[in-house]
CSV table of C-alpha atoms (C1' of nucleotides) in Angstrom, one decimal:
chain,number,residue,atom,x,y,z
A,1,MET,CA,23.7,18.3,11.0
A,2,SER,CA,22.1,19.7,7.9
A,3,ARG,CA,23.7,22.5,5.9
A,4,VAL,CA,21.6,25.4,4.7
A,5,LEU,CA,22.4,27.9,2.0
A,6,VAL,CA,20.7,31.3,2.6
A,7,VAL,CA,20.4,33.5,-0.4
A,8,ASP,CA,19.3,37.0,0.6
A,9,ASP,CA,20.5,40.5,-0.1
A,10,ASP,CA,18.9,42.1,2.9
A,11,PRO,CA,21.7,42.2,5.6
A,12,GLN,CA,19.2,42.4,8.5
A,13,LEU,CA,17.1,39.4,7.4
A,14,SER,CA,20.1,37.5,6.4
A,15,ARG,CA,21.7,38.0,9.8
A,16,ALA,CA,18.5,37.1,11.6
A,17,LEU,CA,18.2,33.9,9.6
A,18,ARG,CA,21.8,33.0,10.2
A,19,ILE,CA,21.4,33.4,14.0
A,20,THR,CA,18.1,31.5,14.2
A,21,LEU,CA,19.3,28.6,12.0
A,22,ARG,CA,22.6,28.3,13.9
A,23,ALA,CA,20.6,28.2,17.1
A,24,ALA,CA,18.5,25.4,15.7
A,25,GLY,CA,21.5,23.4,14.9
A,26,TYR,CA,22.1,24.0,11.2
A,27,GLU,CA,25.2,24.9,9.5
A,28,VAL,CA,24.7,28.1,7.5
A,29,VAL,CA,26.2,29.4,4.3
A,30,ASN,CA,25.3,32.8,3.0
A,31,ALA,CA,25.1,34.4,-0.4
A,32,ALA,CA,23.9,37.9,-1.1
A,33,ASP,CA,23.3,37.7,-4.8
A,34,GLY,CA,22.3,35.2,-7.5
A,35,ARG,CA,25.7,34.5,-9.0
A,36,THR,CA,27.4,33.8,-5.7
A,37,ALA,CA,24.4,31.8,-4.7
A,38,LEU,CA,24.9,29.4,-7.7
A,39,HIS,CA,28.6,29.3,-6.9
A,40,GLU,CA,28.2,28.5,-3.3
A,41,ALA,CA,25.5,25.9,-4.0
A,42,ALA,CA,28.0,24.1,-6.2
A,43,GLU,CA,30.8,24.5,-3.8
A,44,GLU,CA,29.3,23.9,-0.4
A,45,HIS,CA,26.9,21.1,-1.2
A,46,PRO,CA,24.0,22.4,1.0
A,47,ASP,CA,21.2,20.0,1.9
A,48,LEU,CA,18.6,22.8,1.5
A,49,VAL,CA,18.5,26.3,0.0
A,50,ILE,CA,16.5,29.3,1.2
A,51,LEU,CA,16.1,31.6,-1.7
A,52,ASP,CA,14.9,35.2,-1.6
A,53,LEU,CA,13.4,36.1,-4.9
A,54,GLY,CA,14.3,39.8,-4.6
A,55,LEU,CA,18.0,39.8,-5.6
A,56,PRO,CA,20.1,42.7,-7.0
A,57,ASP,CA,21.6,40.9,-10.0
A,58,LEU,CA,19.5,38.0,-11.2
A,59,ASP,CA,15.8,37.3,-11.0
A,60,GLY,CA,15.0,34.7,-8.4
A,61,THR,CA,13.5,32.4,-10.9
A,62,GLU,CA,16.7,32.5,-12.9
A,63,VAL,CA,18.6,31.3,-9.8
A,64,LEU,CA,16.0,28.6,-9.5
A,65,ALA,CA,16.5,27.6,-13.1
A,66,GLY,CA,20.2,27.5,-12.6
A,67,LEU,CA,19.9,25.5,-9.5
A,68,ARG,CA,17.4,22.9,-10.5
A,69,PRO,CA,19.1,21.0,-13.3
A,70,TRP,CA,21.7,19.6,-10.8
A,71,PHE,CA,20.7,20.4,-7.3
A,72,THR,CA,18.4,17.7,-5.9
A,73,GLY,CA,17.7,19.0,-2.4
A,74,PRO,CA,14.7,21.1,-1.4
A,75,VAL,CA,14.5,24.8,-2.2
A,76,LEU,CA,12.4,27.1,0.0
A,77,VAL,CA,11.5,30.4,-1.7
A,78,LEU,CA,11.1,33.6,0.3
A,79,SER,CA,9.3,36.6,-1.3
A,80,ALA,CA,7.6,39.9,-0.5
A,81,ARG,CA,5.1,39.1,-3.2
A,82,VAL,CA,1.9,37.6,-2.1
A,83,ASP,CA,0.2,37.2,-5.5
A,84,SER,CA,-0.8,33.7,-6.4
A,85,HIS,CA,0.8,33.9,-9.8
A,86,ASP,CA,4.2,34.5,-8.3
A,87,LYS,CA,3.8,31.5,-6.0
A,88,ILE,CA,2.6,29.2,-8.8
A,89,ALA,CA,5.5,30.3,-11.1
A,90,ALA,CA,8.1,29.7,-8.4
A,91,LEU,CA,6.7,26.3,-7.4
A,92,ASP,CA,6.5,25.2,-11.0
A,93,ALA,CA,10.0,26.4,-11.6
A,94,GLY,CA,11.2,23.9,-9.0
A,95,ALA,CA,10.7,25.4,-5.6
A,96,ASP,CA,9.4,23.0,-2.9
A,97,ASP,CA,7.8,25.6,-0.7
A,98,TYR,CA,7.0,29.3,-0.9
A,99,VAL,CA,6.8,31.6,2.2
A,100,SER,CA,5.6,35.2,1.9
A,101,LYS,CA,7.3,38.0,3.9
A,102,PRO,CA,6.8,38.9,6.6
A,103,PHE,CA,6.9,35.4,8.0
A,104,ASP,CA,7.0,33.8,11.4
A,105,MET,CA,10.4,32.4,12.2
A,106,GLY,CA,9.0,29.4,14.0
A,107,GLU,CA,6.9,28.5,11.0
A,108,LEU,CA,9.8,28.8,8.7
A,109,LEU,CA,11.8,26.4,10.9
A,110,ALA,CA,8.9,24.0,10.9
A,111,ARG,CA,8.7,24.1,7.1
A,112,LEU,CA,12.4,23.5,7.0
A,113,ARG,CA,12.0,20.4,9.2
A,114,ALA,CA,9.2,19.1,7.0
A,115,LEU,CA,11.3,19.5,3.9
A,116,LEU,CA,14.4,18.0,5.4
A,117,ARG,CA,12.4,15.1,6.9
A,118,ARG,CA,11.7,13.9,3.4
A,119,GLY,CA,15.4,13.1,3.3
A,120,LEU,CA,17.7,12.7,0.3
A,121,GLY,CA,16.4,10.4,-2.4
A,122,GLU,CA,19.0,8.1,-3.8
A,123,ALA,CA,19.2,7.5,-7.6
A,124,ASP,CA,17.0,4.5,-8.4
A,125,GLU,CA,18.6,1.7,-10.3
A,126,PRO,CA,16.8,1.0,-13.6
A,127,VAL,CA,18.2,-2.6,-13.9
A,128,VAL,CA,17.2,-5.3,-11.5
A,129,ARG,CA,19.6,-8.2,-11.0
A,130,THR,CA,19.0,-11.6,-9.5
A,131,GLU,CA,21.1,-14.7,-9.4
A,132,HIS,CA,19.6,-16.0,-12.6
A,133,MET,CA,18.4,-13.0,-14.5
A,134,THR,CA,18.7,-9.3,-15.2
A,135,ILE,CA,15.8,-7.0,-15.9
A,136,ASP,CA,16.5,-3.7,-17.6
A,137,LEU,CA,13.5,-1.5,-17.1
A,138,VAL,CA,14.5,1.3,-19.4
A,139,ALA,CA,15.8,-0.9,-22.3
A,140,LYS,CA,12.9,-3.3,-21.8
A,141,ARG,CA,15.3,-6.3,-22.0
A,142,VAL,CA,15.4,-9.4,-19.9
A,143,THR,CA,18.2,-11.9,-19.9
A,144,VAL,CA,18.1,-15.3,-18.2
A,145,ASP,CA,21.5,-17.1,-17.7
A,146,GLY,CA,23.0,-14.7,-20.2
A,147,ALA,CA,20.5,-15.4,-22.9
A,148,VAL,CA,18.0,-12.7,-24.1
A,149,VAL,CA,14.4,-13.7,-23.5
A,150,ARG,CA,11.7,-12.2,-25.7
A,151,LEU,CA,8.6,-11.0,-23.9
A,152,THR,CA,5.3,-10.0,-25.5
A,153,PRO,CA,4.0,-6.5,-24.7
A,154,THR,CA,1.5,-7.8,-22.2
A,155,GLU,CA,4.1,-10.0,-20.5
A,156,TRP,CA,6.4,-7.1,-20.2
A,157,ALA,CA,3.7,-4.8,-18.8
A,158,LEU,CA,2.9,-7.3,-16.2
A,159,LEU,CA,6.5,-8.0,-15.3
A,160,SER,CA,7.6,-4.4,-15.0
A,161,GLU,CA,4.6,-3.6,-12.8
A,162,LEU,CA,5.8,-6.3,-10.4
A,163,VAL,CA,9.5,-5.5,-10.7
A,164,ARG,CA,9.1,-1.8,-10.1
A,165,ALA,CA,8.3,-2.6,-6.5
A,166,PRO,CA,10.6,-5.5,-5.6
A,167,GLY,CA,9.4,-7.5,-2.6
A,168,ARG,CA,6.1,-5.6,-2.5
A,169,LEU,CA,2.8,-7.4,-2.8
A,170,ILE,CA,0.8,-6.0,-5.8
A,171,GLY,CA,-3.0,-6.7,-5.6
A,172,GLN,CA,-4.6,-8.4,-8.6
A,173,ARG,CA,-6.9,-5.5,-9.1
A,174,GLN,CA,-4.0,-3.1,-9.4
A,175,LEU,CA,-2.2,-5.4,-11.8
A,176,LEU,CA,-5.2,-5.9,-14.0
A,177,GLN,CA,-6.0,-2.2,-14.0
A,178,SER,CA,-2.5,-1.0,-14.9
A,179,VAL,CA,-1.9,-3.7,-17.6
A,180,TRP,CA,-5.3,-4.2,-19.2
A,181,GLY,CA,-7.2,-1.1,-18.0
A,182,PRO,CA,-9.9,-0.3,-15.4
A,183,ALA,CA,-12.6,-2.3,-17.2
A,184,TYR,CA,-10.8,-5.6,-16.7
A,185,GLU,CA,-10.6,-5.5,-12.9
A,186,LYS,CA,-12.4,-8.8,-12.5
A,187,GLU,CA,-10.6,-10.8,-15.2
A,188,THR,CA,-8.3,-12.6,-12.8
A,189,HIS,CA,-8.0,-15.4,-15.2
A,190,TYR,CA,-5.8,-13.3,-17.4
A,191,LEU,CA,-3.4,-13.0,-14.6
A,192,ARG,CA,-3.1,-16.7,-14.1
A,193,VAL,CA,-2.4,-17.3,-17.8
A,194,TYR,CA,0.2,-14.6,-18.1
A,195,MET,CA,1.9,-15.3,-14.8
A,196,ALA,CA,2.3,-18.9,-16.0
A,197,GLN,CA,3.9,-17.7,-19.2
A,198,LEU,CA,6.3,-15.4,-17.4
A,199,ARG,CA,7.2,-18.2,-15.0
A,200,ARG,CA,7.8,-20.6,-17.9
A,201,LYS,CA,10.1,-18.0,-19.5
A,202,LEU,CA,11.9,-16.8,-16.4
A,203,GLU,CA,11.9,-19.2,-13.5
A,204,PRO,CA,14.5,-21.9,-13.1
A,205,ASP,CA,11.7,-24.3,-12.0
A,206,PRO,CA,8.3,-22.9,-13.2
A,207,ALA,CA,6.4,-25.4,-11.0
A,208,ARG,CA,8.0,-23.9,-7.9
A,209,PRO,CA,8.4,-20.2,-8.5
A,210,ARG,CA,11.3,-18.5,-6.8
A,211,TYR,CA,10.8,-14.9,-8.1
A,212,LEU,CA,7.2,-14.6,-9.1
A,213,GLN,CA,5.3,-15.6,-6.1
A,214,THR,CA,1.6,-16.0,-5.6
A,215,GLU,CA,-0.2,-14.7,-2.6
A,216,PRO,CA,-3.6,-16.5,-2.8
A,217,GLY,CA,-6.6,-14.2,-2.7
A,218,MET,CA,-4.4,-11.1,-2.7
A,219,GLY,CA,-2.0,-10.8,-5.6
A,220,TYR,CA,1.6,-11.4,-6.7
A,221,ARG,CA,5.0,-10.5,-5.5
A,222,PHE,CA,8.4,-10.2,-7.2
A,223,THR,CA,11.2,-11.2,-4.7
A,224,PRO,CA,14.8,-10.7,-6.0
B,1,MET,CA,-2.0,9.7,-13.0
B,2,SER,CA,-1.7,10.4,-9.4
B,3,ARG,CA,-4.4,9.5,-6.9
B,4,VAL,CA,-5.5,12.1,-4.3
B,5,LEU,CA,-7.4,11.5,-1.1
B,6,VAL,CA,-9.5,14.5,-0.1
B,7,VAL,CA,-10.5,14.6,3.6
B,8,ASP,CA,-13.0,17.3,4.2
B,9,ASP,CA,-16.4,17.5,5.8
B,10,ASP,CA,-17.6,20.6,4.0
B,11,PRO,CA,-19.6,19.3,1.0
B,12,GLN,CA,-19.1,22.5,-1.0
B,13,LEU,CA,-15.4,22.7,-0.6
B,14,SER,CA,-15.1,19.0,-1.1
B,15,ARG,CA,-17.0,19.1,-4.3
B,16,ALA,CA,-15.0,22.1,-5.6
B,17,LEU,CA,-11.8,20.3,-4.9
B,18,ARG,CA,-13.0,17.1,-6.5
B,19,ILE,CA,-14.0,18.9,-9.7
B,20,THR,CA,-10.8,20.9,-9.9
B,21,LEU,CA,-8.6,18.0,-9.2
B,22,ARG,CA,-10.4,15.8,-11.7
B,23,ALA,CA,-10.0,18.5,-14.3
B,24,ALA,CA,-6.3,18.7,-13.5
B,25,GLY,CA,-6.0,15.0,-14.3
B,26,TYR,CA,-6.0,13.4,-10.8
B,27,GLU,CA,-8.0,10.5,-9.5
B,28,VAL,CA,-9.9,11.7,-6.5
B,29,VAL,CA,-11.1,9.7,-3.5
B,30,ASN,CA,-13.2,11.5,-0.9
B,31,ALA,CA,-13.7,11.0,2.9
B,32,ALA,CA,-15.9,13.2,5.1
B,33,ASP,CA,-14.6,12.2,8.5
B,34,GLY,CA,-11.4,11.0,10.1
B,35,ARG,CA,-12.3,7.3,10.5
B,36,THR,CA,-13.3,6.8,6.9
B,37,ALA,CA,-10.2,8.9,5.9
B,38,LEU,CA,-7.9,6.4,7.6
B,39,HIS,CA,-9.8,3.5,6.1
B,40,GLU,CA,-9.7,4.9,2.6
B,41,ALA,CA,-6.1,5.8,2.9
B,42,ALA,CA,-5.3,2.2,3.6
B,43,GLU,CA,-7.7,0.9,1.0
B,44,GLU,CA,-7.1,3.1,-2.0
B,45,HIS,CA,-3.3,3.7,-1.7
B,46,PRO,CA,-3.4,7.4,-2.6
B,47,ASP,CA,-0.3,9.2,-3.7
B,48,LEU,CA,-1.2,12.2,-1.7
B,49,VAL,CA,-3.6,13.3,1.0
B,50,ILE,CA,-5.3,16.7,1.4
B,51,LEU,CA,-6.4,16.9,5.0
B,52,ASP,CA,-8.8,19.5,6.4
B,53,LEU,CA,-8.1,19.9,10.1
B,54,GLY,CA,-11.7,20.6,11.0
B,55,LEU,CA,-13.4,17.3,11.1
B,56,PRO,CA,-16.5,16.1,12.9
B,57,ASP,CA,-15.3,13.0,14.6
B,58,LEU,CA,-11.5,13.2,15.1
B,59,ASP,CA,-9.1,16.0,15.5
B,60,GLY,CA,-7.1,16.5,12.4
B,61,THR,CA,-3.9,15.9,14.2
B,62,GLU,CA,-5.2,12.5,15.3
B,63,VAL,CA,-5.8,11.6,11.7
B,64,LEU,CA,-2.3,12.7,10.9
B,65,ALA,CA,-0.9,10.6,13.7
B,66,GLY,CA,-2.9,7.6,12.5
B,67,LEU,CA,-1.7,8.1,8.9
B,68,ARG,CA,2.0,8.8,9.5
B,69,PRO,CA,3.2,5.5,10.9
B,70,TRP,CA,2.6,3.8,7.6
B,71,PHE,CA,1.6,6.3,5.0
B,72,THR,CA,4.7,7.5,3.2
B,73,GLY,CA,3.2,9.9,0.6
B,74,PRO,CA,2.9,13.7,1.2
B,75,VAL,CA,0.1,15.1,3.3
B,76,LEU,CA,-1.1,18.7,2.6
B,77,VAL,CA,-3.0,20.2,5.5
B,78,LEU,CA,-5.9,22.6,5.0
B,79,SER,CA,-7.1,24.7,7.9
B,80,ALA,CA,-9.1,27.8,8.7
B,81,ARG,CA,-6.5,28.6,11.4
B,82,VAL,CA,-3.8,31.1,10.5
B,83,ASP,CA,-1.9,31.0,13.8
B,84,SER,CA,1.7,30.0,13.5
B,85,HIS,CA,1.5,27.6,16.4
B,86,ASP,CA,-1.1,25.5,14.5
B,87,LYS,CA,1.0,25.5,11.4
B,88,ILE,CA,4.1,24.4,13.4
B,89,ALA,CA,2.2,21.7,15.2
B,90,ALA,CA,0.8,20.2,12.0
B,91,LEU,CA,4.1,20.4,10.1
B,92,ASP,CA,5.9,18.7,13.0
B,93,ALA,CA,3.2,16.1,13.3
B,94,GLY,CA,4.1,14.9,9.8
B,95,ALA,CA,2.3,17.3,7.4
B,96,ASP,CA,4.4,18.3,4.3
B,97,ASP,CA,2.6,21.5,3.6
B,98,TYR,CA,0.1,23.8,5.3
B,99,VAL,CA,-2.4,26.0,3.4
B,100,SER,CA,-4.7,28.4,5.2
B,101,LYS,CA,-8.3,28.9,4.1
B,102,PRO,CA,-9.4,30.7,2.1
B,103,PHE,CA,-6.8,29.7,-0.5
B,104,ASP,CA,-6.2,30.2,-4.2
B,105,MET,CA,-7.0,27.0,-6.1
B,106,GLY,CA,-4.2,27.6,-8.6
B,107,GLU,CA,-1.7,27.9,-5.7
B,108,LEU,CA,-3.0,24.7,-4.2
B,109,LEU,CA,-2.5,22.9,-7.4
B,110,ALA,CA,1.0,24.2,-7.7
B,111,ARG,CA,1.8,23.0,-4.2
B,112,LEU,CA,0.4,19.6,-5.1
B,113,ARG,CA,2.6,19.5,-8.1
B,114,ALA,CA,5.6,20.4,-6.0
B,115,LEU,CA,4.9,17.7,-3.5
B,116,LEU,CA,4.2,15.0,-6.0
B,117,ARG,CA,7.3,16.0,-8.0
B,118,ARG,CA,9.4,15.2,-5.0
B,119,GLY,CA,7.4,12.2,-3.7
B,120,LEU,CA,7.8,10.0,-6.7
B,121,GLY,CA,11.5,9.2,-6.3
B,122,GLU,CA,11.3,8.0,-2.7
B,123,ALA,CA,10.3,4.7,-1.3
B,124,ASP,CA,10.8,4.5,2.4
B,125,GLU,CA,9.4,1.4,4.0
B,126,PRO,CA,6.8,2.0,6.7
B,127,VAL,CA,7.5,-0.9,8.9
B,128,VAL,CA,6.4,-1.7,12.4
B,129,ARG,CA,9.2,-3.3,14.3
B,130,THR,CA,9.1,-5.2,17.5
B,131,GLU,CA,11.8,-7.3,19.2
B,132,HIS,CA,10.8,-10.5,17.3
B,133,MET,CA,9.1,-9.4,14.1
B,134,THR,CA,8.7,-6.7,11.5
B,135,ILE,CA,5.4,-5.9,9.8
B,136,ASP,CA,5.6,-4.1,6.5
B,137,LEU,CA,2.2,-2.6,5.8
B,138,VAL,CA,2.8,-1.5,2.3
B,139,ALA,CA,4.6,-4.6,1.0
B,140,LYS,CA,2.2,-6.7,3.0
B,141,ARG,CA,5.0,-8.8,4.4
B,142,VAL,CA,5.7,-10.1,7.9
B,143,THR,CA,8.9,-11.6,9.1
B,144,VAL,CA,9.4,-13.4,12.5
B,145,ASP,CA,13.0,-13.8,13.6
B,146,GLY,CA,14.2,-13.1,10.1
B,147,ALA,CA,11.9,-15.7,8.4
B,148,VAL,CA,9.1,-14.6,6.1
B,149,VAL,CA,5.7,-15.6,7.4
B,150,ARG,CA,2.9,-16.1,4.9
B,151,LEU,CA,-0.5,-14.7,5.9
B,152,THR,CA,-3.9,-15.4,4.3
B,153,PRO,CA,-6.0,-12.4,3.2
B,154,THR,CA,-8.2,-12.6,6.2
B,155,GLU,CA,-5.3,-13.0,8.6
B,156,TRP,CA,-3.7,-10.0,7.0
B,157,ALA,CA,-6.8,-7.8,7.1
B,158,LEU,CA,-7.2,-8.6,10.8
B,159,LEU,CA,-3.6,-8.0,11.6
B,160,SER,CA,-3.3,-4.7,9.7
B,161,GLU,CA,-6.4,-3.4,11.3
B,162,LEU,CA,-4.8,-3.9,14.7
B,163,VAL,CA,-1.3,-2.8,13.8
B,164,ARG,CA,-2.5,0.5,12.3
B,165,ALA,CA,-3.5,1.6,15.8
B,166,PRO,CA,-0.6,0.3,17.9
B,167,GLY,CA,-1.5,0.1,21.6
B,168,ARG,CA,-5.1,1.0,21.0
B,169,LEU,CA,-8.0,-1.3,21.9
B,170,ILE,CA,-10.1,-2.2,18.9
B,171,GLY,CA,-13.6,-3.4,19.6
B,172,GLN,CA,-14.7,-6.7,18.2
B,173,ARG,CA,-17.5,-5.1,16.3
B,174,GLN,CA,-15.1,-2.8,14.5
B,175,LEU,CA,-12.8,-5.6,13.7
B,176,LEU,CA,-15.6,-7.8,12.4
B,177,GLN,CA,-17.1,-5.0,10.4
B,178,SER,CA,-13.9,-3.9,8.7
B,179,VAL,CA,-12.6,-7.4,8.0
B,180,TRP,CA,-15.7,-9.4,7.1
B,181,GLY,CA,-18.3,-6.6,6.6
B,182,PRO,CA,-21.2,-5.1,8.4
B,183,ALA,CA,-23.3,-8.3,8.2
B,184,TYR,CA,-20.9,-10.2,10.4
B,185,GLU,CA,-20.9,-8.0,13.5
B,186,LYS,CA,-22.0,-10.9,15.7
B,187,GLU,CA,-19.7,-13.6,14.5
B,188,THR,CA,-17.2,-13.2,17.3
B,189,HIS,CA,-16.2,-16.8,16.8
B,190,TYR,CA,-14.4,-15.8,13.6
B,191,LEU,CA,-12.2,-13.5,15.7
B,192,ARG,CA,-11.2,-16.2,18.1
B,193,VAL,CA,-10.3,-18.6,15.3
B,194,TYR,CA,-8.2,-16.1,13.4
B,195,MET,CA,-6.6,-14.5,16.4
B,196,ALA,CA,-5.5,-18.0,17.3
B,197,GLN,CA,-4.0,-18.5,13.9
B,198,LEU,CA,-2.2,-15.2,14.0
B,199,ARG,CA,-0.8,-15.9,17.4
B,200,ARG,CA,0.4,-19.3,16.3
B,201,LYS,CA,2.2,-17.7,13.4
B,202,LEU,CA,3.6,-14.6,15.1
B,203,GLU,CA,3.8,-15.0,18.9
B,204,PRO,CA,6.9,-16.5,20.5
B,205,ASP,CA,4.6,-18.3,22.9
B,206,PRO,CA,1.1,-18.5,21.4
B,207,ALA,CA,-0.4,-19.7,24.7
B,208,ARG,CA,0.7,-16.4,26.4
B,209,PRO,CA,0.4,-13.7,23.8
B,210,ARG,CA,2.8,-10.8,24.1
B,211,TYR,CA,1.7,-8.7,21.1
B,212,LEU,CA,-1.9,-9.7,20.3
B,213,GLN,CA,-3.7,-9.3,23.5
B,214,THR,CA,-7.3,-10.0,24.4
B,215,GLU,CA,-9.5,-7.6,26.3
B,216,PRO,CA,-12.3,-9.9,27.5
B,217,GLY,CA,-15.7,-8.7,26.4
B,218,MET,CA,-14.3,-5.8,24.5
B,219,GLY,CA,-11.8,-6.5,21.8
B,220,TYR,CA,-8.2,-7.0,21.0
B,221,ARG,CA,-5.1,-4.9,21.1
B,222,PHE,CA,-1.7,-4.9,19.4
B,223,THR,CA,1.2,-3.7,21.7
B,224,PRO,CA,4.6,-3.3,20.1
C,1,DT,C1',-21.5,-26.6,44.1
C,2,DC,C1',-23.4,-26.0,39.7
C,3,DC,C1',-24.3,-23.2,35.8
C,4,DC,C1',-23.2,-20.1,32.1
C,5,DG,C1',-20.9,-16.9,29.0
C,6,DG,C1',-16.6,-15.8,26.9
C,7,DC,C1',-12.4,-17.5,25.1
C,8,DG,C1',-9.0,-20.8,22.9
C,9,DT,C1',-8.1,-25.0,20.2
C,10,DC,C1',-8.7,-28.5,16.8
C,11,DA,C1',-10.4,-30.8,12.8
C,12,DA,C1',-13.4,-31.5,8.8
C,13,DG,C1',-16.2,-30.2,5.2
C,14,DG,C1',-17.1,-27.3,1.1
C,15,DT,C1',-16.1,-23.4,-1.6
C,16,DC,C1',-13.3,-20.6,-4.0
C,17,DC,C1',-8.9,-19.7,-6.1
C,18,DC,C1',-4.9,-21.1,-8.8
C,19,DG,C1',-2.1,-23.5,-12.4
C,20,DT,C1',-2.2,-25.9,-16.7
C,21,DC,C1',-3.3,-27.1,-21.4
C,22,DA,C1',-5.2,-26.3,-25.7
C,23,DG,C1',-7.9,-24.3,-29.3
C,24,DG,C1',-9.6,-20.3,-31.8
C,25,DA,C1',-9.8,-15.2,-33.2
C,26,DA,C1',-7.4,-11.0,-34.6
C,27,DG,C1',-3.7,-8.5,-36.5
C,28,DG,C1',0.7,-8.0,-38.8
C,29,DT,C1',4.4,-9.8,-41.9
C,30,DT,C1',6.4,-12.2,-45.8
D,1,DA,C1',-2.9,-15.8,-49.5
D,2,DA,C1',-0.3,-18.4,-46.1
D,3,DC,C1',2.2,-17.9,-41.9
D,4,DC,C1',3.3,-16.2,-37.4
D,5,DT,C1',2.7,-14.0,-33.1
D,6,DT,C1',-0.1,-12.6,-29.6
D,7,DC,C1',-4.2,-12.5,-27.0
D,8,DC,C1',-8.4,-14.3,-25.3
D,9,DT,C1',-11.3,-18.1,-23.6
D,10,DG,C1',-12.9,-22.5,-21.9
D,11,DA,C1',-12.4,-26.9,-19.2
D,12,DC,C1',-10.4,-29.5,-15.6
D,13,DG,C1',-7.6,-31.1,-11.6
D,14,DG,C1',-5.6,-29.9,-7.3
D,15,DG,C1',-4.7,-27.2,-3.5
D,16,DA,C1',-5.4,-23.2,-0.3
D,17,DC,C1',-8.6,-20.9,2.3
D,18,DC,C1',-12.9,-19.9,4.9
D,19,DT,C1',-16.5,-21.5,7.5
D,20,DT,C1',-18.6,-24.3,10.9
D,21,DG,C1',-19.2,-27.4,14.7
D,22,DA,C1',-17.6,-29.7,18.9
D,23,DC,C1',-15.0,-29.6,23.1
D,24,DG,C1',-12.3,-28.0,27.1
D,25,DC,C1',-10.8,-24.2,30.1
D,26,DC,C1',-11.5,-20.4,33.1
D,27,DG,C1',-14.0,-17.0,36.0
D,28,DG,C1',-18.1,-14.9,37.9
D,29,DG,C1',-22.7,-15.4,39.7
D,30,DA,C1',-26.8,-18.0,41.5
DNA sequence: TCCCGGCGTCAAGGTCCCGTCAGGAAGGTT
DNA sequence: AACCTTCCTGACGGGACCTTGACGCCGGGA
């Protein structure tokens, strides 16, 4: 089950949250002020943090700022303030949701479920490897059989658009739009020319593409 | 920049949202009822959907249910209802956030930012699985018994129209209209030809279809 | 029994799409 | 100024795809 860190200095509310969350099947860790909150967050590896902005020692946004650089899970902010500026500030400081007090406990649980449903995103790999080649998306470098291959800017833009979604079909309109711009949506001929160049540079057998595949009438697909 | 689909039947609110979102740098696509909303969501690949629950044709939760099987981006629900039960129902139906009308535009934008900030890292595949095959609606890829099956654009358009509403009967007119266009409403022969091709490619026994079923005189149905 | 509408199958045209090659224009470098 | 890289554009052959027609099957109604 998921682990929730509750940061609140009001004993009554804190206790109510703990009981409700336990009943809903969560593990609960408590913190009554900002400093222990940061400590507990690092120690207990919670999946989600419920953070009350009204804390005795630190401002809630400071806790948020201390949390966000390294904590990747969702943070739900509780506050007695209903002013929009507070909400906007908290959300832009890294909060994923903002609930004003007093709140309905059932709604809070539903918002927790919605946040946790989104799951934990894994770190995406910036370099794509296949049997024959490696494509480094951040270094903008491609090697085929160990040798570095030079790509022109247009070739690279096209390739990276395909490689960013491995296995996914990308429509020709989307490719044209993101490589050449919205005005070139109909110039499908560009695609044919540059796909041919990419295949000549990357494919083991350019006549029968293994990685850069055509889906006639729809678009292209990179399959690792 | 991110693309937002706004589903709302109130022209004033819809216009206000469009202007505000455009000014904030988003691409905006509009839909005034549930059916065009589902269609536009499939067609335009928005990064996020703003969904008003009060629609003329479908209940908002039905739109949510039609969206969720394959749409992975965040959905923000707007509603005039402030009752907690409505919020809980919408959130558990797949919404990622719930904002009651009237709302502050700045807060809405902040909630949008929070949702998009989180949504970009994730890439869950919305696949429809049966015993024999998997249908990936985003990657536009179908596998039968582990082997990739190539579909032509028309075959794919027809299949996805059926698969997006699993178990539901889709009339021939609707199929013809959404695949070939409004001028082809009477060309039921096309349907027979392409359904046969789909069955030959997908069904274990094309003579006795298990997934793509005919409802004589009415339409077709995909049953998982 | 015969007729008829709806459905499934097959095959053949014709159109559109795709890959390839090559030549010329534009911009930057030596 | 000459050279190079890169991008755009046209022509052409081949293949994939869509359309269309013909035919057989089945069930319901005259």
